[in-house]
């Protein structure tokens, strides 16, 4: 059996599972000229994209509700799609309400870019470079090919989750997902090196056809690399970035630049001022409607609660939960679950939330004046057993829930650190709520006498003000700013 025909049989099995009509045939890819075997028509790819679009929006906090930003990105995307190798294909461009620096595409022409990535780009050509790259993945059918592989992999992940987590229900799935790295993000990763190179080549081709400066793609890769390094220095972990899901190395940057130089039809269009005007006022970092992370503190100004993670933990704010890890195998998950039957926290743990986990040492308590309970359970993920402490805090018809996984046996110091984190759950003060105002991108025109250092001190970030100012404005350390120059500042409110 040939490798191509083997892939065809796998694709046939996938489409049958999804309930799609399956008929494998060979086609010539319009973007690459390669003969490929496929069981999915463009209509079926669109159907898959529509199904997964709902998952993406749920995973990333929905679409960013700014008509100015979304219409601008859609306009740039449509301009590029119109000169692609499938100019008649339908594309849907969405700005995700997420601070994670990422962009990706799904079968059927669904292309996503996060506002976290938009905050780092410095002109329209750099945004166009990202969108052109993702359009290249779609036109070369990389998204459909990867979807086949990721669905097969997801079956294995799902089996490991069901077999590995003994808590049962959504709690077991959450713990296994956090420890094992599974989840809805799996299908946005996994391009091969050759596919990445090919998407770069196609992206440069589309940039050249629209008169954008094709070197913008290479320059933005450098900015993304600097931002990843700054994030590591700050000890942050915000989820999969574009560099992580699209492996970027120095030779990738060089090759993109070489492709740009070899493109005789390339233009010089950058449209910096138009781009900066589009993102002026855009939310930077966490959206208060989803809660705000400030170091180990989490504050939700709308739902009026706050808590402090254990020492050494880094928090990742997601739409459905707040997850944290200390990098040493310990994990915490905070979320909210319904309590429609009005059970006490202790009965909620034993009869609903962890009913299959045989909870031990169940204790009732009060946290922030609210009824609460604690228990210990055993979880198994990635073939490893670990003790976990779980807390339920009653709030009306809902339960706020903490899951703390020790990564092995629960030592006394670890248990006390987890207890202190759970009992830090509180109604935030007015000052905490006031400090949870959103950060925003503001475009500032440099005045005479202002310097890079003086502008950096205006940045509403806690640490590394100078480095952050330089990275988001693509300025090398020590580069002076000039009067009349437009720069991005991060301000509060």
Short mmCIF file of C-alpha atoms in Angstrom, two decimals:
data_model
loop_
_atom_site.label_atom_id
_atom_site.label_comp_id
_atom_site.label_asym_id
_atom_site.label_seq_id
_atom_site.Cartn_x
_atom_site.Cartn_y
_atom_site.Cartn_z
CA UNK A 1 0.00 0.00 0.00
CA UNK A 2 1.48 3.37 -0.98
CA UNK A 3 1.90 6.13 1.61
CA UNK A 4 -0.46 8.43 -0.30
CA UNK A 5 -3.12 5.73 -0.54
CA UNK A 6 -2.66 4.98 3.17
CA UNK A 7 -3.35 8.63 3.98
CA UNK A 8 -6.42 8.40 1.75
CA UNK A 9 -7.79 5.43 3.71
CA UNK A 10 -7.19 7.30 6.98
CA UNK A 11 -9.03 10.32 5.61
CA UNK A 12 -11.90 8.09 4.47
CA UNK A 13 -12.21 6.72 8.00
CA UNK A 14 -12.24 10.27 9.39
CA UNK A 15 -14.93 11.54 7.06
CA UNK A 16 -17.05 8.48 7.80
CA UNK A 17 -16.71 9.22 11.52
CA UNK A 18 -17.82 12.80 10.94
CA UNK A 19 -20.78 11.66 8.88
CA UNK A 20 -19.44 13.22 5.67
CA UNK A 21 -19.68 11.67 2.25
CA UNK A 22 -16.36 9.97 1.52
CA UNK A 23 -14.93 9.56 -1.97
CA UNK A 24 -11.15 9.54 -2.33
CA UNK A 25 -9.68 11.01 -5.49
CA UNK A 26 -6.49 12.64 -6.70
CA UNK A 27 -6.42 16.38 -7.32
CA UNK A 28 -3.77 18.86 -8.35
CA UNK A 29 -3.24 21.42 -5.61
CA UNK A 30 -3.67 24.88 -7.20
CA UNK A 31 -1.15 26.50 -4.86
CA UNK A 32 1.66 23.96 -5.13
CA UNK A 33 1.02 22.01 -8.33
CA UNK A 34 1.36 18.77 -6.35
CA UNK A 35 -0.92 15.78 -6.86
CA UNK A 36 -2.71 14.98 -3.62
CA UNK A 37 -5.16 12.33 -2.53
CA UNK A 38 -8.15 13.70 -0.70
CA UNK A 39 -11.50 12.49 0.56
CA UNK A 40 -12.81 15.95 1.37
CA UNK A 41 -14.40 18.33 -1.07
CA UNK A 42 -14.12 22.09 -0.46
CA UNK A 43 -17.69 21.99 0.83
CA UNK A 44 -16.77 19.32 3.37
CA UNK A 45 -13.73 21.29 4.47
CA UNK A 46 -16.01 24.26 5.03
CA UNK A 47 -18.33 22.10 7.11
CA UNK A 48 -15.43 20.99 9.31
CA UNK A 49 -14.31 24.58 9.68
CA UNK A 50 -17.79 25.63 10.78
CA UNK A 51 -17.87 22.88 13.39
CA UNK A 52 -14.44 23.71 14.79
CA UNK A 53 -15.06 27.46 14.65
CA UNK A 54 -17.39 27.11 17.64
CA UNK A 55 -14.66 25.35 19.61
CA UNK A 56 -12.08 28.00 18.75
CA UNK A 57 -14.35 30.85 19.86
CA UNK A 58 -15.08 29.06 23.14
CA UNK A 59 -11.39 28.32 23.75
CA UNK A 60 -10.20 31.87 23.06
CA UNK A 61 -12.90 33.97 24.69
CA UNK A 62 -14.89 34.69 21.55
CA UNK A 63 -14.36 37.34 18.92
CA UNK A 64 -13.00 40.73 19.96
CA UNK A 65 -15.97 43.09 19.90
CA UNK A 66 -14.52 46.07 18.07
CA UNK A 67 -15.97 46.76 14.65
CA UNK A 68 -13.04 49.07 13.89
CA UNK A 69 -10.44 46.35 14.50
CA UNK A 70 -12.38 43.42 13.03
CA UNK A 71 -13.39 45.22 9.83
CA UNK A 72 -9.83 46.41 9.35
CA UNK A 73 -8.36 42.90 9.68
CA UNK A 74 -11.06 41.46 7.42
CA UNK A 75 -10.26 44.08 4.78
CA UNK A 76 -6.56 43.21 4.79
CA UNK A 77 -7.35 39.49 4.74
CA UNK A 78 -9.78 39.74 1.84
CA UNK A 79 -7.26 41.75 -0.15
CA UNK A 80 -4.74 38.92 0.22
CA UNK A 81 -7.26 36.12 -0.34
CA UNK A 82 -8.33 37.78 -3.58
CA UNK A 83 -4.84 37.33 -5.07
CA UNK A 84 -4.27 33.83 -3.65
CA UNK A 85 -4.18 30.68 -5.75
CA UNK A 86 -7.85 30.11 -4.92
CA UNK A 87 -9.26 33.63 -5.43
CA UNK A 88 -12.85 32.40 -5.54
CA UNK A 89 -12.66 30.58 -2.21
CA UNK A 90 -14.55 31.94 0.78
CA UNK A 91 -12.44 33.10 3.75
CA UNK A 92 -13.59 34.18 7.21
CA UNK A 93 -11.22 36.36 9.27
CA UNK A 94 -11.73 36.66 13.03
CA UNK A 95 -9.91 38.68 15.70
CA UNK A 96 -9.89 36.60 18.89
CA UNK A 97 -10.39 38.31 22.26
CA UNK A 98 -7.20 36.80 23.64
CA UNK A 99 -3.89 38.18 24.86
CA UNK A 100 -2.11 35.03 23.64
CA UNK A 101 0.13 35.92 20.69
CA UNK A 102 -1.20 33.57 18.04
CA UNK A 103 -2.72 33.16 14.60
CA UNK A 104 -3.89 30.01 12.86
CA UNK A 105 -6.29 28.67 10.25
CA UNK A 106 -8.83 25.86 9.95
CA UNK A 107 -10.07 23.95 6.92
CA UNK A 108 -12.58 25.88 4.88
CA UNK A 109 -10.77 29.22 5.06
CA UNK A 110 -11.30 30.15 8.71
CA UNK A 111 -8.36 32.37 9.68
CA UNK A 112 -7.83 33.71 13.21
CA UNK A 113 -5.51 36.33 14.66
CA UNK A 114 -5.46 37.29 18.34
CA UNK A 115 -5.42 40.85 19.61
CA UNK A 116 -2.25 39.82 21.47
CA UNK A 117 -0.54 39.42 18.10
CA UNK A 118 -2.03 42.64 16.76
CA UNK A 119 -0.47 44.51 19.69
CA UNK A 120 3.02 43.45 18.54
CA UNK A 121 2.69 44.26 14.85
CA UNK A 122 3.83 47.75 13.85
CA UNK A 123 2.34 48.20 10.42
CA UNK A 124 -0.17 46.74 8.01
CA UNK A 125 2.46 44.84 6.05
CA UNK A 126 3.46 42.86 9.15
CA UNK A 127 -0.17 41.92 9.80
CA UNK A 128 -0.50 41.06 6.11
CA UNK A 129 2.54 38.79 6.41
CA UNK A 130 0.87 36.77 9.16
CA UNK A 131 -2.47 36.56 7.33
CA UNK A 132 -0.77 35.67 4.04
CA UNK A 133 1.11 32.85 5.77
CA UNK A 134 -2.13 31.44 7.19
CA UNK A 135 -3.90 31.83 3.84
CA UNK A 136 -0.99 29.87 2.37
CA UNK A 137 -1.68 27.01 4.77
CA UNK A 138 -5.30 26.96 3.60
CA UNK A 139 -4.64 27.19 -0.15
CA UNK A 140 -1.97 24.48 0.09
CA UNK A 141 -4.52 22.35 2.00
CA UNK A 142 -2.17 22.02 4.98
CA UNK A 143 -5.11 22.71 7.31
CA UNK A 144 -7.12 19.80 5.93
CA UNK A 145 -4.09 17.48 6.05
CA UNK A 146 -3.28 18.48 9.64
CA UNK A 147 -6.90 18.10 10.69
CA UNK A 148 -6.78 14.46 9.59
CA UNK A 149 -3.67 13.86 11.73
CA UNK A 150 -4.91 15.82 14.74
CA UNK A 151 -8.23 13.98 14.80
CA UNK A 152 -6.42 10.66 14.83
CA UNK A 153 -4.17 11.93 17.62
CA UNK A 154 -7.14 13.31 19.53
CA UNK A 155 -8.67 9.83 19.66
CA UNK A 156 -5.57 8.66 21.51
CA UNK A 157 -5.61 11.69 23.80
CA UNK A 158 -9.30 11.17 24.56
CA UNK A 159 -8.69 7.53 25.40
CA UNK A 160 -5.85 8.46 27.74
CA UNK A 161 -8.06 11.02 29.44
CA UNK A 162 -10.93 8.57 29.96
CA UNK A 163 -8.64 5.82 31.21
CA UNK A 164 -6.24 8.00 33.14
CA UNK A 165 -8.33 10.37 35.24
CA UNK A 166 -10.19 8.60 38.06
CA UNK A 167 -12.10 11.65 39.27
CA UNK A 168 -14.65 11.21 36.53
CA UNK A 169 -16.74 13.75 34.68
CA UNK A 170 -15.46 17.17 33.68
CA UNK A 171 -13.14 17.35 36.69
CA UNK A 172 -11.17 14.34 35.56
CA UNK A 173 -10.98 15.66 32.01
CA UNK A 174 -9.70 19.05 33.20
CA UNK A 175 -6.94 17.56 35.36
CA UNK A 176 -5.81 15.18 32.63
CA UNK A 177 -5.90 17.99 30.08
CA UNK A 178 -3.81 20.33 32.21
CA UNK A 179 -1.22 17.69 33.11
CA UNK A 180 -1.12 16.10 29.68
CA UNK A 181 -1.32 19.19 27.48
CA UNK A 182 -4.45 18.03 25.67
CA UNK A 183 -7.35 20.26 24.82
CA UNK A 184 -8.99 22.23 22.07
CA UNK A 185 -5.66 23.78 21.10
CA UNK A 186 -4.30 20.47 19.81
CA UNK A 187 -5.69 20.98 16.33
CA UNK A 188 -3.93 24.35 15.86
CA UNK A 189 -0.48 22.83 16.15
CA UNK A 190 1.54 20.32 14.22
CA UNK A 191 2.59 21.67 10.82
CA UNK A 192 5.64 19.99 9.39
CA UNK A 193 8.80 21.97 8.67
CA UNK A 194 8.23 21.61 4.92
CA UNK A 195 4.67 22.88 5.26
CA UNK A 196 5.90 25.91 7.20
CA UNK A 197 8.46 26.72 4.50
CA UNK A 198 5.80 26.28 1.83
CA UNK A 199 3.37 28.60 3.65
CA UNK A 200 6.17 31.18 3.89
CA UNK A 201 6.77 30.95 0.15
CA UNK A 202 3.07 31.30 -0.61
CA UNK A 203 2.72 34.13 1.90
CA UNK A 204 5.54 36.07 0.26
CA UNK A 205 3.91 35.45 -3.12
CA UNK A 206 0.60 36.92 -1.94
CA UNK A 207 2.34 39.89 -0.30
CA UNK A 208 4.13 40.67 -3.54
CA UNK A 209 0.91 40.45 -5.55
CA UNK A 210 -0.70 43.09 -3.30
CA UNK A 211 2.34 45.39 -3.32
CA UNK A 212 3.05 44.90 0.40
CA UNK A 213 6.71 44.89 1.37
CA UNK A 214 7.46 41.13 1.56
CA UNK A 215 10.36 41.74 3.97
CA UNK A 216 7.70 42.55 6.58
CA UNK A 217 7.20 38.85 7.24
CA UNK A 218 10.84 38.39 8.24
CA UNK A 219 10.96 41.54 10.35
CA UNK A 220 7.86 40.54 12.30
CA UNK A 221 9.30 37.11 13.05
CA UNK A 222 12.17 38.90 14.77
CA UNK A 223 9.72 40.95 16.87
CA UNK A 224 7.85 37.81 17.87
CA UNK A 225 11.11 36.17 18.91
CA UNK A 226 12.01 39.15 21.08
CA UNK A 227 8.58 39.06 22.71
CA UNK A 228 8.88 35.35 23.49
CA UNK A 229 12.25 35.98 25.11
CA UNK A 230 10.80 38.85 27.17
CA UNK A 231 7.91 36.62 28.26
CA UNK A 232 10.37 33.95 29.43
CA UNK A 233 12.41 36.52 31.34
CA UNK A 234 9.27 37.65 33.15
CA UNK A 235 8.45 34.05 34.06
CA UNK A 236 5.14 34.18 32.24
CA UNK A 237 3.38 31.37 30.44
CA UNK A 238 0.33 32.46 28.50
CA UNK A 239 -0.32 29.46 26.28
CA UNK A 240 0.79 28.45 22.79
CA UNK A 241 2.23 31.36 20.82
CA UNK A 242 2.50 31.70 17.05
CA UNK A 243 6.20 30.83 17.28
CA UNK A 244 5.37 27.68 19.24
CA UNK A 245 2.66 26.45 16.87
CA UNK A 246 4.63 27.60 13.80
CA UNK A 247 8.24 26.63 14.63
CA UNK A 248 10.34 29.71 13.99
CA UNK A 249 14.14 29.48 13.93
CA UNK A 250 16.84 31.87 12.67
CA UNK A 251 17.02 30.01 9.35
CA UNK A 252 13.26 30.51 8.94
CA UNK A 253 13.77 34.27 9.27
CA UNK A 254 16.66 34.23 6.83
CA UNK A 255 14.81 32.13 4.31
CA UNK A 256 11.76 34.41 4.46
CA UNK A 257 14.02 37.38 3.82
CA UNK A 258 15.72 35.61 0.90
CA UNK A 259 12.34 34.75 -0.61
CA UNK A 260 11.36 38.40 -0.29
CA UNK A 261 14.53 39.63 -1.99
CA UNK A 262 14.05 37.15 -4.82
CA UNK A 263 10.52 38.38 -5.47
CA UNK A 264 10.95 40.95 -8.20
CA UNK A 265 7.26 41.88 -8.12
CA UNK A 266 7.39 42.88 -4.46
CA UNK A 267 6.28 46.35 -3.41
CA UNK A 268 7.13 48.67 -0.54
CA UNK A 269 3.71 49.25 0.99
CA UNK A 270 3.76 49.25 4.82
CA UNK A 271 0.78 51.48 5.82
CA UNK A 272 2.07 52.11 9.33
CA UNK A 273 -0.16 55.05 10.23
CA UNK A 274 -3.32 53.32 9.02
CA UNK A 275 -2.45 50.25 11.08
CA UNK A 276 -1.71 52.21 14.24
CA UNK A 277 -4.98 54.13 13.88
CA UNK A 278 -6.87 50.82 13.65
CA UNK A 279 -5.46 49.39 16.90
CA UNK A 280 -5.53 52.65 18.88
CA UNK A 281 -7.58 51.96 22.03
CA UNK A 282 -7.49 48.15 21.65
CA UNK A 283 -7.44 46.14 24.89
CA UNK A 284 -3.97 44.88 25.83
CA UNK A 285 -3.54 41.83 28.07
CA UNK A 286 -6.53 40.36 29.91
CA UNK A 287 -10.04 41.58 29.21
CA UNK A 288 -11.75 42.48 32.55
CA UNK A 289 -14.90 40.68 31.41
CA UNK A 290 -12.83 37.49 31.66
CA UNK A 291 -10.94 38.48 34.82
CA UNK A 292 -7.47 39.96 35.25
CA UNK A 293 -4.21 38.23 36.17
CA UNK A 294 -1.64 40.35 38.01
CA UNK A 295 1.24 38.10 38.98
CA UNK A 296 -0.20 35.50 41.38
CA UNK A 297 -3.38 37.53 41.88
CA UNK A 298 -6.58 36.92 39.95
CA UNK A 299 -9.40 39.48 40.15
CA UNK A 300 -12.75 39.25 38.39
CA UNK A 301 -14.26 42.74 38.68
CA UNK A 302 -17.62 41.78 37.16
CA UNK A 303 -18.24 38.60 39.17
CA UNK A 304 -16.66 40.22 42.24
CA UNK A 305 -14.20 37.62 43.44
CA UNK A 306 -10.43 37.35 43.76
CA UNK A 307 -7.81 34.85 44.94
CA UNK A 308 -4.05 34.44 45.23
CA UNK A 309 -2.24 31.44 43.68
CA UNK A 310 0.38 29.53 45.71
CA UNK A 311 3.97 30.86 45.71
CA UNK A 312 5.88 30.02 42.53
CA UNK A 313 2.75 29.54 40.42
CA UNK A 314 2.15 31.19 37.07
CA UNK A 315 -1.49 31.70 36.11
CA UNK A 316 -3.04 31.31 32.66
CA UNK A 317 -6.44 32.97 32.29
CA UNK A 318 -8.78 31.05 29.98
CA UNK A 319 -12.47 31.69 29.26
CA UNK A 320 -13.70 28.61 31.14
CA UNK A 321 -11.07 28.36 33.87
CA UNK A 322 -7.94 29.79 35.42
CA UNK A 323 -5.09 27.28 35.31
CA UNK A 324 -1.74 27.50 37.01
CA UNK A 325 1.49 25.57 37.40
CA UNK A 326 4.77 25.99 39.23
CA UNK A 327 6.77 24.20 36.53
CA UNK A 328 7.61 21.40 38.98
CA UNK A 329 4.59 19.20 38.37
CA UNK A 330 2.15 20.95 40.68
CA UNK A 331 -1.04 22.19 39.02
CA UNK A 332 -4.07 24.22 40.06
CA UNK A 333 -7.39 24.73 38.28
CA UNK A 334 -10.09 27.20 39.29
CA UNK A 335 -13.52 27.20 37.69
CA UNK A 336 -17.24 27.41 38.45
CA UNK A 337 -19.84 24.69 38.21
CA UNK A 338 -23.65 24.67 38.59
CA UNK A 339 -25.32 23.37 41.73
CA UNK A 340 -28.95 23.12 40.56
CA UNK A 341 -29.96 20.75 43.37
CA UNK A 342 -28.81 23.13 46.09
CA UNK A 343 -26.44 20.62 47.70
CA UNK A 344 -24.15 21.64 50.51
CA UNK A 345 -20.48 21.93 49.43
CA UNK A 346 -19.60 18.64 51.17
CA UNK A 347 -22.45 16.75 49.49
CA UNK A 348 -21.69 18.49 46.19
CA UNK A 349 -18.13 17.07 46.32
CA UNK A 350 -19.17 13.54 47.26
CA UNK A 351 -22.34 13.22 45.17
CA UNK A 352 -21.68 15.33 42.06
CA UNK A 353 -18.31 16.88 41.40
CA UNK A 354 -15.99 14.05 42.52
CA UNK A 355 -18.48 11.25 42.98
CA UNK A 356 -16.34 8.78 41.03
CA UNK A 357 -13.10 9.80 42.71
CA UNK A 358 -13.84 8.35 46.17
CA UNK A 359 -13.08 11.60 48.02
CA UNK A 360 -11.48 11.21 51.44
CA UNK A 361 -11.17 13.41 54.55
CA UNK A 362 -14.15 15.56 53.56
CA UNK A 363 -14.33 18.65 55.78
CA UNK A 364 -16.85 21.47 55.88
CA UNK A 365 -15.66 25.04 56.41
CA UNK A 366 -16.41 28.66 55.57
CA UNK A 367 -14.37 30.70 53.11
CA UNK A 368 -15.06 34.43 52.72
CA UNK A 369 -18.12 33.87 54.87
CA UNK A 370 -19.53 31.36 52.39
CA UNK A 371 -20.24 27.63 52.95
CA UNK A 372 -17.30 25.58 51.71
CA UNK A 373 -15.79 22.10 51.86
CA UNK A 374 -12.48 20.39 51.20
CA UNK A 375 -11.57 16.81 50.28
CA UNK A 376 -8.61 14.77 49.06
CA UNK A 377 -8.74 12.58 45.98
CA UNK A 378 -6.34 10.52 43.88
CA UNK A 379 -5.92 11.44 40.22
CA UNK A 380 -4.06 9.60 37.51
CA UNK A 381 -2.80 11.38 34.41
CA UNK A 382 -0.05 10.39 31.98
CA UNK A 383 0.24 7.11 33.83
CA UNK A 384 1.18 8.78 37.12
CA UNK A 385 -0.86 8.84 40.30
CA UNK A 386 -1.02 12.01 42.37
CA UNK A 387 -2.84 13.28 45.42
CA UNK A 388 -5.04 16.31 44.93
CA UNK A 389 -6.92 18.63 47.28
CA UNK A 390 -10.24 19.99 46.04
CA UNK A 391 -12.33 22.85 47.44
CA UNK A 392 -15.94 23.82 46.72
CA UNK A 393 -17.24 27.26 47.73
CA UNK A 394 -20.99 27.90 47.50
CA UNK A 395 -22.24 31.04 45.79
CA UNK A 396 -25.97 31.06 45.14
CA UNK A 397 -26.83 28.27 42.71
CA UNK A 398 -23.19 27.83 41.67
CA UNK A 399 -20.00 26.42 43.14
CA UNK A 400 -16.58 28.01 42.80
CA UNK A 401 -14.07 25.16 42.61
CA UNK A 402 -10.35 24.76 43.24
CA UNK A 403 -8.40 21.67 42.19
CA UNK A 404 -4.81 21.47 43.48
CA UNK A 405 -2.68 18.58 42.15
CA UNK A 406 0.52 17.83 44.07
CA UNK A 407 2.31 15.99 41.26
CA UNK A 408 2.85 13.03 43.62
CA UNK A 409 2.27 12.64 47.35
CA UNK A 410 0.79 15.62 49.15
CA UNK A 411 3.43 16.92 51.54
CA UNK A 412 2.52 19.09 54.51
CA UNK A 413 4.07 22.26 53.07
CA UNK A 414 2.30 21.73 49.75
CA UNK A 415 -1.04 21.09 51.45
CA UNK A 416 -0.70 24.26 53.53
CA UNK A 417 0.22 26.32 50.45
CA UNK A 418 -2.84 24.98 48.65
CA UNK A 419 -5.05 25.70 51.66
CA UNK A 420 -3.78 29.28 51.87
CA UNK A 421 -4.56 29.75 48.17
CA UNK A 422 -8.09 28.37 48.54
CA UNK A 423 -8.84 30.43 51.63
CA UNK A 424 -7.55 33.56 49.87
CA UNK A 425 -10.77 33.46 47.83
CA UNK A 426 -12.45 36.74 48.69
CA UNK A 427 -14.66 39.60 47.66
CA UNK A 428 -12.19 42.11 46.17
CA UNK A 429 -11.75 45.54 47.66
CA UNK A 430 -12.65 48.66 45.73
CA UNK A 431 -8.94 49.33 45.17
CA UNK A 432 -8.49 45.81 43.73
CA UNK A 433 -11.43 46.37 41.41
CA UNK A 434 -10.05 49.77 40.43
CA UNK A 435 -6.67 48.23 39.62
CA UNK A 436 -8.42 45.67 37.43
CA UNK A 437 -9.21 48.26 34.79
CA UNK A 438 -8.09 47.07 31.35
CA UNK A 439 -4.79 48.01 29.79
CA UNK A 440 -5.08 49.51 26.33
CA UNK A 441 -2.86 50.38 23.39
CA UNK A 442 -2.66 54.14 22.87
CA UNK A 443 -0.88 55.69 19.92
CA UNK A 444 1.28 58.61 21.03
CA UNK A 445 3.06 61.18 18.86
CA UNK A 446 6.50 61.83 20.33
CA UNK A 447 6.98 65.42 21.46
CA UNK A 448 10.19 67.40 21.52
CA UNK A 449 12.27 66.46 24.55
CA UNK A 450 10.67 63.05 25.09
CA UNK A 451 12.96 60.04 25.10
CA UNK A 452 12.57 56.31 24.92
CA UNK A 453 13.21 56.15 28.68
CA UNK A 454 10.70 58.84 29.60
CA UNK A 455 8.03 57.25 27.42
CA UNK A 456 8.75 53.80 28.85
CA UNK A 457 8.06 55.11 32.35
CA UNK A 458 4.49 55.90 31.23
CA UNK A 459 3.87 52.23 30.41
CA UNK A 460 1.17 50.68 32.64
CA UNK A 461 3.05 47.40 33.07
CA UNK A 462 4.47 46.09 36.32
CA UNK A 463 7.96 45.04 35.23
CA UNK A 464 10.47 45.65 32.45
CA UNK A 465 8.85 48.86 31.22
CA UNK A 466 11.79 49.79 28.99
CA UNK A 467 12.09 46.35 27.38
CA UNK A 468 8.33 46.14 26.80
CA UNK A 469 8.24 49.59 25.22
CA UNK A 470 11.08 48.63 22.87
CA UNK A 471 9.60 45.25 21.90
CA UNK A 472 6.06 46.44 21.12
CA UNK A 473 7.52 49.30 19.04
CA UNK A 474 10.19 47.16 17.35
CA UNK A 475 12.98 49.40 18.69
CA UNK A 476 16.44 48.06 19.35
CA UNK A 477 17.85 48.85 22.81
CA UNK A 478 19.25 52.37 22.89
CA UNK A 479 17.49 53.50 19.72
CA UNK A 480 16.39 57.15 20.18
CA UNK A 481 12.87 58.29 19.33
CA UNK A 482 12.28 61.34 17.17
CA UNK A 483 9.79 64.19 17.59
CA UNK A 484 6.73 63.48 15.44
CA UNK A 485 7.27 59.71 15.54
CA UNK A 486 4.24 57.61 16.45
CA UNK A 487 4.74 54.98 19.14
CA UNK A 488 2.57 52.56 21.06
CA UNK A 489 2.06 53.03 24.80
CA UNK A 490 0.25 50.72 27.20
CA UNK A 491 -2.07 52.75 29.41
CA UNK A 492 -4.66 51.91 32.06
CA UNK A 493 -8.35 52.31 31.35
#
